[in-house]
Amino acid sequence: MTKLLEIRDLHTHFFTRDGIAKAVDGVSLSLERGQILGLVGESGSGKSVTGFSILGLVDAPGRVVSGQVLFDGTDLIAGGERLLRTLRGKRIAMIFQDPMMTLNPVLRIDTQMIETVRAHEDVSRDEALRRSREALVSVGISSPDERLETYPHQFSGGMRQRVAIAIALLHKPDLIIADEPTTALDVTIQAQILSEVQALCANSGTALIWITHDLAVVSGLADHLAVMYAGRIIEEGPTRDVIAQPMHPYTKGLIESVPRGKKHGALLSQIKGMTPSLLRLPSGCKFRPRCPRATAACEIEPALDVMDQGRRVRCVHPHTENYPEVLAK
Amino acid sequence: MTIPPIIEIENVSRRFVKDLDIAELTARKLGAKVEPQTVHAVDSVQLVIQPGEVLGLVGESGCGKSTLGRMVAGLLNPSDGRILYRGHDVAGLKGDKAREAALRIQMVFQDPMSSLNPRLRVRDIIGEAPRVHGIVPKAEIAAYVEDILEQVGLDPSTIKRYPHQFSGGQRARIGIARALAVKPDFLVCDESVASLDVSIQAQVLNLFIRLRQDFDLTYLFISHDLGVVEHISDRIAVMYLGRLVELGEAEDLLARPNHPYTTALVDEIPTFETGKKIYSAIKGEIASPLRPPPGCHFHPRCPHAHDRCRVEVPVLKEVAPGRYSACHLNDDVARRQTFAATPA
C-alpha cells in the first residue's frame, strides 16, 4: 500500500531583496493513513512553510523550488494549481492558527459551511446543511442549529477554532494539516480541542500533521515527531522514543528548557544564542554555533542518518549513549 | 511578622463601564431598555505580597489578572479598595512621595514591540527615565545604560540601535532593562515570556531568576502558563472571572490543588507524557465577564457544583496553613479534614 503522504527532498525558498531565504531546505517526510505527525520547531524553522508547501499555499516571494509531494501516489507539485483545487478542503484540509483569518466575518456560519460542502460535491442545500450540523456536533458545539445562524464575531476564540475544525472535517479528509491551532487559546480550551481532535482522528482514520512550537503539547498527541531547525529536519522518530531519549543536542535542549516538573526556582538549562537568520546561516551544521557538543567535524553539514528503531538524526555527535537500553526501561 | 509587606491589595475592585453610543442613546429615548454595560474585571481581591517573594498570578484570558497587575503598577486606579506600597496608600500619596512609590514599582509588558518606542534608540529607551528623575547625572547616562544592558545579557555596543534591530528575546531584555533603570524594588511582569520561543523563554526566565537575587527584587509574575509560573514563583494566586479562587505555596498548590478550577488547570498543564495522553477536558468555556454566572462564577463548569454554588458566592477561606480557597466544598468537614491530611 502506498503511503498517504510522502514528501521527497522539498525545497521552498523565498526570494527577497536581501537574498534567498531557504525556509524549507531538503525536507523529506512520510505519513501513513490515520497517523498523527508532530512537526515541531521554533519560529523561523520552516515548519509552517512545509505545511503550506504541501497545499501549494506559499505566496510570493516564496516558491517551491524542487522536490516532490506525493499524496496517495500523485505528485502535488507537478499537478499544479488545478489538481490542488480539487484536493483542498476535500481530501486535504487545513486548520490555521487564527480562525478569524479563516472565517469570513461577513457571512453566517451556515453560509460558509454549505459553500464548502457544495464546492466539492453536488448535493442539495438541505443535505449540505445537515452535514454541517453533524460536523458542528462532532467538534462538541452544543445547540448547532442556533450556532449555524450566527456570525463568526459572535463566537469566542475557542468556539471559532472549533468551527474551523468542523469545516475542515466536512468532507472527511484523508489528511488535515493543523498549523498551531491551539496556540492562541487558553489551556482549558486547548485541552478540550486536543481531546476532540484525538478522538476524531482515532474514529475517522484521518491522518494529521500538527505543526507547533510546543513540544509538550504535541508529545501527548502525536505518534511520530519531526523536529525542524533552520529549514531542515534535524531529528525524527516515534514520539515516545524522541521524548525519552532525544539524540540531537537541539531537541535535548528544547525538552530541557521547558519549565515543567523541574526543581522549583532553579535555573533552567538553556540553549545559548538565538535562532539564526535564514539569510545568514552558518556553514556546516546550522546548529553548530549554539551547540554544546560542536567540534571541527561539525563544519561539514551532517546528513540525516538513519538510526535504530525508525529514528533519524542529523548530527555528528548524537546523544546515543546507552541507546537503546534507555528505552527499554 | 516584623517586616512589613511590600504590597497590600485591600479589597480591590475594578469596573469598566461602556457608555452608550449615540444609537443606543436614541434607542433609549424611544423607550428601549438599554443600559450601560459594566464589566467587573476585578472583584474584591485581597492579597499581600512580602518583600523578596515571587507571587505568581494565573488565570485564563479575561480573568482580570492583567487589570490587577496594572492597578498594582499604578497604571489604573481601583474602583474600590486600596493598594498599599510599604504601608502607604499609593493613590493618596502626593509630590515626591508619590513619585518615589511610582518609580519603585515598575512593569514589564508582554509585547516588547508595542511597549518600546520604535523611534527611540536603546540608549534613550533605557536612559530617559533615570535622566528625567535625576537618578543618574546626565554625563554618566551612557555608562549607566551600558552597565544595565550587560546586566540583562545584551551587548553594550548595541546602545545606539533601534528596537526593530533586535530579536524577540532581545527586545524582552530591553523591556526588562528599562524597568530596572529606575532602580525599582518591585516588578509587575505581565505575560513577559508568553510570546517567546521555548529556548528563548528559558533564557529570559533564567534572567528573571538571576536579577531577583542580584537586585533584591519582588515580583508579581502574571501568566496563563501554570508551568512557567510554578517554576519561578514562591506562592501562586489563581483568578477566575475577577475573583481570587485559590492561593498557596507554589509546589504545594500544584501537588494538591484544592479548588476544582485549580485542579482542572493543573491537570491540563501539557507534560512530556510518553505514550498518548488522554485529555480529559473540563466542560465549557470561561463565561463572559459582562454576564458572569451568579453564585460561584465557576459553577457552570464545575463537576462538583450543587445548589448552593448557584446562589451563594464562596469566600476565600484558609483551608490549610498558608492555603486559601474559595469553594463551598470546603465547608464539608470531612472533605476539609481529608485535604488537611493529604501530604503535600
XYZ file of C-alpha atoms in Angstrom:
673
model
C 0.000 0.000 0.000
C 1.313 3.434 -0.843
C 1.906 5.915 1.905
C -0.743 8.602 2.268
C 1.790 11.382 2.055
C 5.384 11.311 1.058
C 7.456 14.471 0.845
C 10.736 13.979 -1.010
C 13.548 16.482 -0.775
C 11.316 19.545 -0.679
C 12.921 22.940 -1.146
C 10.880 26.097 -0.671
C 12.819 29.327 -0.995
C 11.877 32.966 -0.511
C 13.496 35.310 -2.979
C 13.865 38.545 -1.039
C 15.782 41.685 -1.825
C 18.376 40.729 0.783
C 18.966 37.292 -0.652
C 17.442 33.847 -0.880
C 15.954 32.537 2.352
C 15.839 28.758 2.231
C 12.826 28.340 4.501
C 12.498 24.657 3.642
C 15.777 23.127 2.623
C 15.539 19.483 1.694
C 12.729 18.130 3.848
C 11.638 14.526 3.440
C 8.754 13.144 5.447
C 6.178 10.423 5.162
C 2.866 9.773 6.788
C 0.659 6.690 6.959
C -3.106 6.754 6.962
C -4.507 7.646 10.373
C -1.098 8.643 11.719
C -0.507 11.819 13.723
C 2.767 13.589 12.996
C 4.010 16.395 15.212
C 6.100 18.897 13.274
C 8.000 20.870 15.888
C 10.241 23.893 15.623
C 10.732 27.451 16.795
C 9.723 30.488 14.794
C 11.569 30.635 11.510
C 12.389 26.929 11.464
C 10.297 26.348 8.345
C 7.619 24.183 9.935
C 4.686 26.290 8.730
C 6.164 26.779 5.262
C 6.479 22.995 4.982
C 2.756 22.715 5.745
C 1.896 25.468 3.276
C 4.053 23.897 0.569
C 2.030 20.671 0.682
C -1.129 22.566 -0.241
C 0.580 24.987 -2.619
C -0.182 27.933 -0.351
C 3.245 29.584 -0.460
C 2.924 33.194 -1.568
C 5.422 35.281 -3.476
C 8.289 35.951 -3.000
C 8.293 32.311 -1.919
C 8.243 29.369 -4.280
C 8.632 25.595 -4.125
C 11.914 25.243 -5.959
C 12.246 21.494 -6.159
C 11.068 18.284 -4.593
C 8.017 16.087 -4.676
C 4.905 15.945 -2.528
C 3.314 12.585 -3.224
C -0.236 12.427 -1.916
C -1.642 8.950 -2.359
C 0.905 8.440 -5.108
C 0.203 11.655 -7.045
C 2.739 14.468 -7.116
C 1.027 17.657 -5.988
C 3.889 19.908 -7.066
C 3.783 18.580 -10.637
C -0.029 18.540 -10.585
C -0.092 22.265 -10.025
C -2.957 24.553 -9.095
C -5.668 22.626 -10.986
C -5.024 19.408 -9.115
C -4.681 21.209 -5.801
C -8.053 22.904 -6.206
C -9.779 19.543 -6.365
C -7.992 18.391 -3.214
C -8.016 21.426 -0.929
C -10.838 21.182 1.554
C -11.838 17.847 0.072
C -9.102 15.322 0.738
C -6.591 17.611 2.438
C -7.859 20.214 4.881
C -6.009 22.904 6.743
C -6.590 24.468 10.137
C -4.836 27.776 10.713
C -3.623 29.395 13.884
C -6.103 32.243 13.826
C -9.642 31.142 12.975
C -10.643 34.758 12.446
C -8.446 34.660 9.338
C -10.137 31.505 8.003
C -13.726 32.513 8.614
C -15.331 35.203 6.549
C -16.506 37.839 9.044
C -19.490 38.986 6.991
C -21.002 35.579 6.258
C -23.033 33.455 8.618
C -21.536 30.116 9.655
C -24.162 28.136 7.728
C -23.412 30.018 4.500
C -19.716 29.294 4.846
C -20.198 25.638 5.673
C -22.745 24.962 2.934
C -20.436 26.657 0.453
C -17.602 24.358 1.470
C -19.724 21.230 1.111
C -21.108 22.232 -2.265
C -17.742 23.310 -3.634
C -16.745 19.693 -3.965
C -19.958 17.738 -4.048
C -23.178 18.164 -5.931
C -25.626 17.908 -3.065
C -28.758 19.827 -2.113
C -28.624 22.742 0.295
C -30.579 20.731 2.848
C -28.156 17.858 2.655
C -25.239 20.279 2.965
C -26.861 21.887 5.982
C -27.445 18.506 7.579
C -23.773 17.632 7.157
C -22.707 20.993 8.543
C -24.815 20.420 11.624
C -23.305 16.974 12.047
C -19.787 18.388 11.785
C -20.505 21.022 14.443
C -21.851 18.356 16.787
C -18.746 16.233 16.231
C -16.487 19.019 17.499
C -18.579 19.464 20.630
C -20.650 22.524 19.782
C -23.955 22.421 21.603
C -27.163 23.744 20.024
C -25.742 23.620 16.477
C -28.938 24.934 14.888
C -28.644 28.283 16.651
C -24.902 28.398 16.107
C -25.292 27.902 12.370
C -27.205 31.126 12.137
C -24.620 33.307 13.821
C -21.630 35.258 12.582
C -18.003 34.476 13.482
C -17.654 37.519 15.765
C -20.393 36.150 17.989
C -18.193 33.202 18.938
C -15.405 33.052 21.477
C -11.878 32.185 20.313
C -12.187 28.533 21.278
C -15.584 28.218 19.591
C -14.266 29.798 16.402
C -11.417 27.317 16.276
C -13.963 24.519 16.687
C -15.947 25.872 13.770
C -12.743 25.994 11.714
C -12.071 22.365 12.647
C -15.664 21.426 11.814
C -15.242 22.993 8.363
C -12.015 21.063 7.894
C -13.879 17.857 8.724
C -16.822 18.418 6.372
C -15.511 16.221 3.602
C -13.945 13.626 5.892
C -10.480 14.398 4.514
C -7.638 11.892 4.442
C -5.223 14.453 5.779
C -5.528 17.510 7.998
C -2.694 19.998 8.334
C -3.053 21.983 11.547
C -0.795 24.997 11.958
C -0.523 25.937 15.657
C -4.292 25.709 16.099
C -4.282 25.942 19.881
C -1.503 28.456 20.441
C -3.842 31.411 20.893
C -6.204 29.527 23.190
C -6.414 29.162 26.949
C -5.120 25.932 28.472
C -8.536 24.553 29.376
C -9.821 25.222 25.866
C -6.634 23.822 24.364
C -7.153 20.606 26.293
C -10.749 20.370 25.053
C -9.691 20.788 21.437
C -6.829 18.324 21.771
C -9.127 15.705 23.242
C -11.635 16.206 20.424
C -9.012 16.092 17.685
C -7.567 12.952 19.210
C -10.950 11.237 19.212
C -11.801 12.411 15.687
C -8.581 11.076 14.230
C -8.977 7.775 16.002
C -12.578 7.365 14.825
C -12.282 8.527 11.251
C -8.792 7.349 10.325
C -7.773 10.831 9.282
C -4.053 11.498 9.232
C -2.905 14.689 10.907
C 0.128 16.932 10.745
C 0.185 19.045 13.878
C 2.568 21.968 13.479
C 3.620 23.547 16.749
C 6.432 25.138 18.714
C 5.273 23.435 21.897
C 6.867 20.016 22.296
C 4.887 19.354 25.437
C 1.533 19.767 23.704
C 2.395 17.514 20.831
C 4.083 14.820 22.900
C 0.735 13.678 24.252
C -0.911 13.732 20.850
C 1.415 12.605 18.084
C 2.585 9.130 17.075
C 5.627 10.473 15.367
C 7.746 13.601 15.814
C 9.851 15.571 13.384
C 11.919 18.443 14.781
C 12.954 21.223 12.409
C 15.753 23.737 12.689
C 16.714 26.329 10.063
C 14.685 24.695 7.296
C 15.869 21.142 7.891
C 14.614 18.176 9.811
C 17.213 17.515 12.468
C 15.542 14.672 14.280
C 12.696 12.321 13.650
C 11.211 9.249 15.252
C 8.396 7.757 17.307
C 7.218 10.349 19.849
C 7.855 8.155 22.839
C 11.457 7.487 21.854
C 12.293 11.053 20.866
C 10.983 12.429 24.158
C 12.568 9.673 26.258
C 15.923 9.998 24.565
C 16.423 12.961 22.267
C 19.528 12.357 20.186
C 20.087 15.766 18.663
C 21.514 18.349 21.099
C 18.870 20.833 19.907
C 15.955 18.523 20.682
C 17.521 17.727 24.032
C 17.934 21.439 24.726
C 14.332 22.151 23.765
C 12.974 19.487 26.079
C 15.151 20.594 28.965
C 14.273 24.259 28.606
C 10.576 23.654 29.239
C 9.894 24.558 32.877
C 7.802 21.578 33.910
C 8.454 19.247 36.774
C 11.860 20.818 37.303
C 13.449 21.798 40.532
C 11.401 24.765 41.526
C 13.178 28.099 41.328
C 16.403 26.645 39.952
C 17.878 27.952 36.738
C 16.584 26.192 33.660
C 19.076 24.662 31.330
C 19.102 26.893 28.316
C 20.262 26.792 24.730
C 22.696 29.636 24.278
C 22.351 32.172 21.487
C 19.349 32.554 19.277
C 17.759 31.189 16.144
C 19.920 32.281 13.203
C 18.524 34.359 10.359
C 17.817 32.234 7.304
C 19.761 34.746 5.249
C 22.928 34.326 7.272
C 23.164 30.664 8.164
C 26.441 29.286 9.449
C 28.301 26.793 7.290
C 28.154 23.110 8.125
C 25.699 22.085 10.836
C 23.295 25.002 11.272
C 23.078 24.450 14.998
C 26.853 24.471 15.407
C 27.262 27.959 16.965
C 24.727 27.151 19.700
C 25.669 23.549 20.263
C 27.492 22.384 23.400
C 28.911 19.390 21.531
C 30.182 21.163 18.429
C 33.657 20.311 17.181
C 35.611 20.941 14.000
C 33.877 17.915 12.451
C 30.601 19.886 12.510
C 31.852 22.281 9.874
C 30.691 19.777 7.278
C 26.924 19.564 7.133
C 25.818 16.212 8.567
C 23.277 14.057 6.745
C 20.044 12.816 8.302
C 21.382 9.465 9.465
C 19.088 6.525 9.941
C 19.413 5.065 13.435
C 17.753 2.037 15.039
C 14.003 1.782 15.510
C 12.933 4.213 12.837
C 14.881 7.157 14.190
C 16.687 9.662 12.023
C 19.051 12.303 13.335
C 21.175 14.948 11.642
C 24.156 15.229 13.953
C 27.842 14.411 14.047
C 27.755 13.835 17.794
C 24.281 12.490 18.625
C 23.339 11.510 22.175
C 23.420 7.777 21.614
C 24.990 6.801 24.927
C 23.277 3.686 26.285
C 20.841 3.710 23.410
C 18.600 1.787 23.048
C 18.878 0.403 26.595
C 17.388 3.640 27.930
C 14.207 2.979 26.011
C 13.852 -0.498 27.425
C 13.213 0.959 30.869
C 5.942 39.142 61.008
C 8.262 42.025 61.665
C 8.950 43.010 58.056
C 6.003 44.943 56.660
C 4.572 43.663 53.376
C 5.746 45.418 50.234
C 2.317 45.420 48.586
C -1.063 45.060 50.219
C -4.072 44.763 47.965
C -7.087 45.536 50.125
C -10.463 44.542 48.753
C -9.655 45.960 45.366
C -12.280 46.014 42.641
C -12.162 47.465 39.185
C -15.141 48.031 36.961
C -15.139 49.136 33.351
C -18.286 50.827 32.133
C -19.005 51.040 28.445
C -21.055 54.185 27.891
C -23.944 54.175 25.487
C -23.194 55.284 21.970
C -25.471 57.638 20.058
C -27.586 54.860 18.544
C -28.182 53.325 21.943
C -28.988 56.697 23.498
C -31.553 57.305 20.768
C -32.999 53.856 21.278
C -33.305 54.590 24.984
C -35.125 57.861 24.310
C -37.564 55.908 22.192
C -38.248 53.685 25.164
C -35.935 50.732 24.515
C -34.369 49.099 27.559
C -30.671 49.803 27.041
C -28.320 50.005 29.994
C -24.626 50.888 30.029
C -22.604 47.670 30.216
C -20.396 47.107 33.226
C -17.557 44.632 33.372
C -16.355 43.595 36.804
C -12.793 42.937 35.740
C -11.529 42.581 39.294
C -13.911 41.822 42.125
C -12.831 42.375 45.766
C -9.368 40.908 45.589
C -7.333 40.697 48.754
C -3.633 39.876 48.521
C -0.467 40.580 50.448
C 2.975 40.368 48.868
C 6.017 40.054 51.133
C 9.354 41.636 50.240
C 11.581 39.318 48.228
C 8.934 36.821 47.240
C 7.657 35.972 43.779
C 3.899 35.808 43.622
C 2.583 34.086 40.509
C -0.835 35.139 39.258
C -2.528 32.717 36.869
C -5.830 32.520 35.099
C -7.347 32.332 31.650
C -7.827 35.297 29.370
C -10.428 37.687 30.700
C -9.991 36.675 34.331
C -8.717 40.098 35.386
C -5.106 39.183 36.096
C -3.671 41.893 33.858
C -6.080 44.508 35.228
C -4.950 43.650 38.738
C -1.325 43.903 37.636
C -1.919 47.281 36.083
C -3.538 48.559 39.267
C -0.570 47.408 41.320
C 1.767 49.141 38.868
C -0.291 52.323 39.208
C -1.460 52.387 35.595
C -5.092 52.061 36.611
C -6.895 53.231 39.699
C -9.045 50.793 41.630
C -12.809 51.475 41.566
C -12.955 50.294 45.183
C -10.409 49.328 47.773
C -6.813 50.375 48.320
C -3.382 49.311 47.225
C -0.675 49.939 49.816
C 3.023 50.122 48.994
C 5.073 49.598 52.152
C 2.095 50.635 54.221
C 1.153 53.765 52.282
C -1.873 54.122 50.048
C -0.348 54.750 46.626
C -3.339 56.751 45.406
C -3.199 59.033 48.446
C 0.490 59.964 48.152
C 1.468 63.412 46.907
C 4.547 65.020 45.387
C 7.933 63.423 45.963
C 6.483 60.500 47.899
C 4.094 59.645 45.057
C 6.920 59.789 42.532
C 9.150 57.685 44.716
C 6.488 54.992 45.013
C 5.751 55.116 41.289
C 9.423 54.591 40.461
C 9.858 51.740 42.916
C 7.092 49.727 41.229
C 7.836 49.012 37.585
C 6.132 46.935 34.948
C 7.461 44.604 32.240
C 4.939 44.152 29.460
C 4.053 41.184 27.295
C 4.738 42.503 23.830
C 8.017 44.381 23.720
C 7.301 45.672 20.211
C 4.241 47.583 21.333
C 5.783 48.815 24.557
C 9.112 50.072 23.178
C 9.065 53.303 21.192
C 10.206 52.246 17.694
C 11.721 55.680 17.023
C 13.973 55.794 20.064
C 17.402 54.294 20.360
C 18.043 51.780 23.127
C 20.141 54.429 24.886
C 17.097 56.702 25.164
C 14.535 53.984 25.848
C 16.502 52.841 28.877
C 18.186 56.121 29.757
C 15.266 58.536 29.581
C 13.614 57.768 32.895
C 16.772 57.752 35.056
C 17.816 61.054 33.454
C 14.451 62.758 33.909
C 14.180 61.635 37.502
C 17.749 62.612 38.258
C 18.769 59.112 39.288
C 21.949 59.353 37.241
C 23.787 62.573 36.247
C 23.468 63.366 32.580
C 27.144 62.785 31.856
C 27.039 59.258 33.203
C 23.900 58.100 31.394
C 25.702 56.237 28.606
C 27.874 54.304 31.017
C 24.856 53.578 33.207
C 22.797 52.224 30.295
C 25.708 50.082 29.116
C 26.005 48.655 32.585
C 22.308 47.747 32.672
C 22.465 46.213 29.210
C 25.226 43.972 30.422
C 23.157 43.001 33.471
C 20.334 41.767 31.242
C 22.680 39.923 28.910
C 22.816 42.324 25.978
C 25.913 43.553 24.231
C 26.616 47.148 25.450
C 27.735 48.073 21.945
C 24.096 47.854 20.797
C 23.289 51.050 22.687
C 22.682 53.065 19.533
C 20.352 50.602 17.864
C 16.580 50.803 17.438
C 14.137 48.173 18.774
C 13.439 46.662 15.341
C 17.095 45.686 15.038
C 16.692 43.172 17.843
C 15.120 39.728 18.009
C 12.084 38.980 20.172
C 14.129 37.662 23.078
C 16.465 40.655 22.991
C 13.516 43.045 22.967
C 12.152 41.327 26.032
C 15.516 42.008 27.667
C 15.319 45.691 26.689
C 11.889 45.882 28.324
C 13.358 44.421 31.484
C 16.360 46.767 31.332
C 14.062 49.783 31.042
C 12.139 48.704 34.125
C 15.380 48.160 36.060
C 16.860 51.521 35.067
C 14.950 53.439 37.736
C 16.102 51.072 40.486
C 12.764 49.548 41.411
C 12.251 47.016 44.155
C 9.020 45.625 42.791
C 8.339 44.372 39.257
C 4.956 43.537 37.767
C 5.681 41.090 34.925
C 2.632 40.738 32.713
C 2.998 37.694 30.435
C 6.607 38.733 29.978
C 7.707 35.453 28.422
C 4.476 34.449 26.662
C 5.414 35.484 23.148
C 8.876 33.910 23.165
C 10.090 30.647 21.690
C 10.785 27.867 24.157
C 14.575 28.142 24.079
C 14.439 31.943 24.418
C 11.768 31.727 27.105
C 14.130 29.629 29.205
C 16.852 32.267 28.816
C 14.554 35.099 29.886
C 13.152 33.119 32.835
C 16.703 32.464 33.969
C 17.373 36.185 33.682
C 14.385 36.933 35.940
C 15.619 34.409 38.493
C 19.133 35.873 38.453
C 18.018 39.522 38.608
C 15.813 38.773 41.561
C 18.864 37.718 43.539
C 21.172 40.429 42.222
C 18.796 43.345 42.777
C 16.773 42.001 45.676
C 13.545 42.263 43.706
C 9.992 41.245 44.421
C 7.852 40.073 41.511
C 4.190 39.856 40.726
C 4.510 37.374 37.882
C 1.398 37.201 35.725
C 0.980 34.378 33.221
C -1.547 31.994 31.773
C 1.094 29.263 31.765
C 0.977 27.427 35.067
C 4.181 25.559 34.203
C 6.138 28.802 33.892
C 4.544 30.321 36.985
C 5.219 27.243 39.081
C 8.863 27.346 38.142
C 9.530 30.921 39.167
C 7.018 31.590 41.960
C 7.102 31.099 45.701
C 3.352 31.436 46.008
C 0.630 31.205 43.362
C -2.707 33.015 43.211
C -5.362 31.673 40.838
C -8.019 34.018 39.459
C -11.288 33.203 37.752
C -13.603 35.858 36.339
C -12.285 38.654 38.507
C -12.142 36.743 41.766
C -9.322 35.058 43.587
C -10.217 31.379 43.881
C -7.086 29.878 45.378
C -3.814 30.973 46.925
C -0.965 28.926 48.308
C 2.676 27.863 48.251
C 3.624 27.077 44.653
C 4.748 23.475 44.974
C 2.033 22.605 47.442
C -0.662 24.173 45.277
C 0.340 22.126 42.268
C 0.794 18.955 44.265
C -2.639 19.131 45.879
C -4.902 21.754 44.352
C -7.973 22.426 46.461
C -10.312 24.415 44.205
C -11.887 22.425 41.340
C -10.721 25.101 38.880
C -7.118 24.857 40.025
C -7.393 21.077 39.795
C -8.502 21.399 36.176
C -5.710 23.842 35.365
C -3.075 21.607 36.927
C -4.396 18.565 35.046
C -4.093 20.384 31.777
C -0.505 21.531 32.008
C 0.955 19.740 29.000
C 3.642 17.395 30.214
C 6.066 15.171 28.423
C 3.950 12.097 28.559
C 5.464 9.137 26.911
C 2.624 7.367 25.257
C -0.634 9.022 24.411
C -2.218 11.275 26.914
C -5.956 11.240 27.226
C -7.018 14.839 27.570
C -9.942 14.997 29.952
C -11.199 18.463 29.382
C -13.261 20.483 31.811
C -16.537 21.371 30.253
C -17.499 24.676 28.717
C -15.678 27.934 28.490
C -14.967 30.869 30.698
C -18.177 32.923 30.880
C -18.336 36.468 29.604
C -17.350 38.960 32.313
C -20.310 41.027 31.125
C -22.700 38.371 32.340
C -20.904 36.339 34.988
C -22.923 33.445 36.388
C -24.471 34.074 39.833
C -23.056 32.456 42.966
C -19.698 30.847 42.385
C -18.541 32.011 38.950
C -17.111 28.605 38.201
C -20.261 26.559 38.890
C -21.417 26.023 35.260
C -18.124 24.239 34.514
C -17.592 22.599 37.869
C -18.037 18.830 38.182
C -18.933 19.197 41.890
C -21.436 22.052 41.623
C -24.516 21.817 43.817
C -27.478 24.121 44.545
C -25.639 26.345 46.963
C -22.946 27.144 44.366
C -25.557 28.613 42.071
C -26.694 31.263 44.557
C -24.026 31.944 47.157
C -20.635 33.434 46.435
C -17.971 31.360 48.216
C -15.492 33.279 50.351
C -11.750 32.776 50.307
C -11.010 30.779 53.482
C -7.891 29.273 54.935
C -8.127 25.524 54.352
C -4.619 24.588 55.455
C -1.757 26.704 56.829
C -0.969 29.309 54.187
C -3.518 27.897 51.762
C -6.696 29.748 50.884
C -9.513 28.523 48.675
C -12.907 29.903 47.725
C -15.090 26.827 47.405
C -18.223 25.716 49.241
C -16.968 22.150 49.231
C -14.559 23.097 51.992
C -17.487 23.625 54.356
C -17.861 19.872 54.312
C -15.892 18.955 57.415
C -14.920 15.529 56.127
C -13.513 16.919 52.891
C -11.589 19.604 54.684
C -10.027 17.093 57.040
C -9.087 14.808 54.170
C -7.454 17.731 52.428
C -5.567 18.858 55.515
C -4.328 15.313 55.997
C -3.143 14.940 52.395
C 0.620 15.087 52.428
C 1.953 17.989 50.408
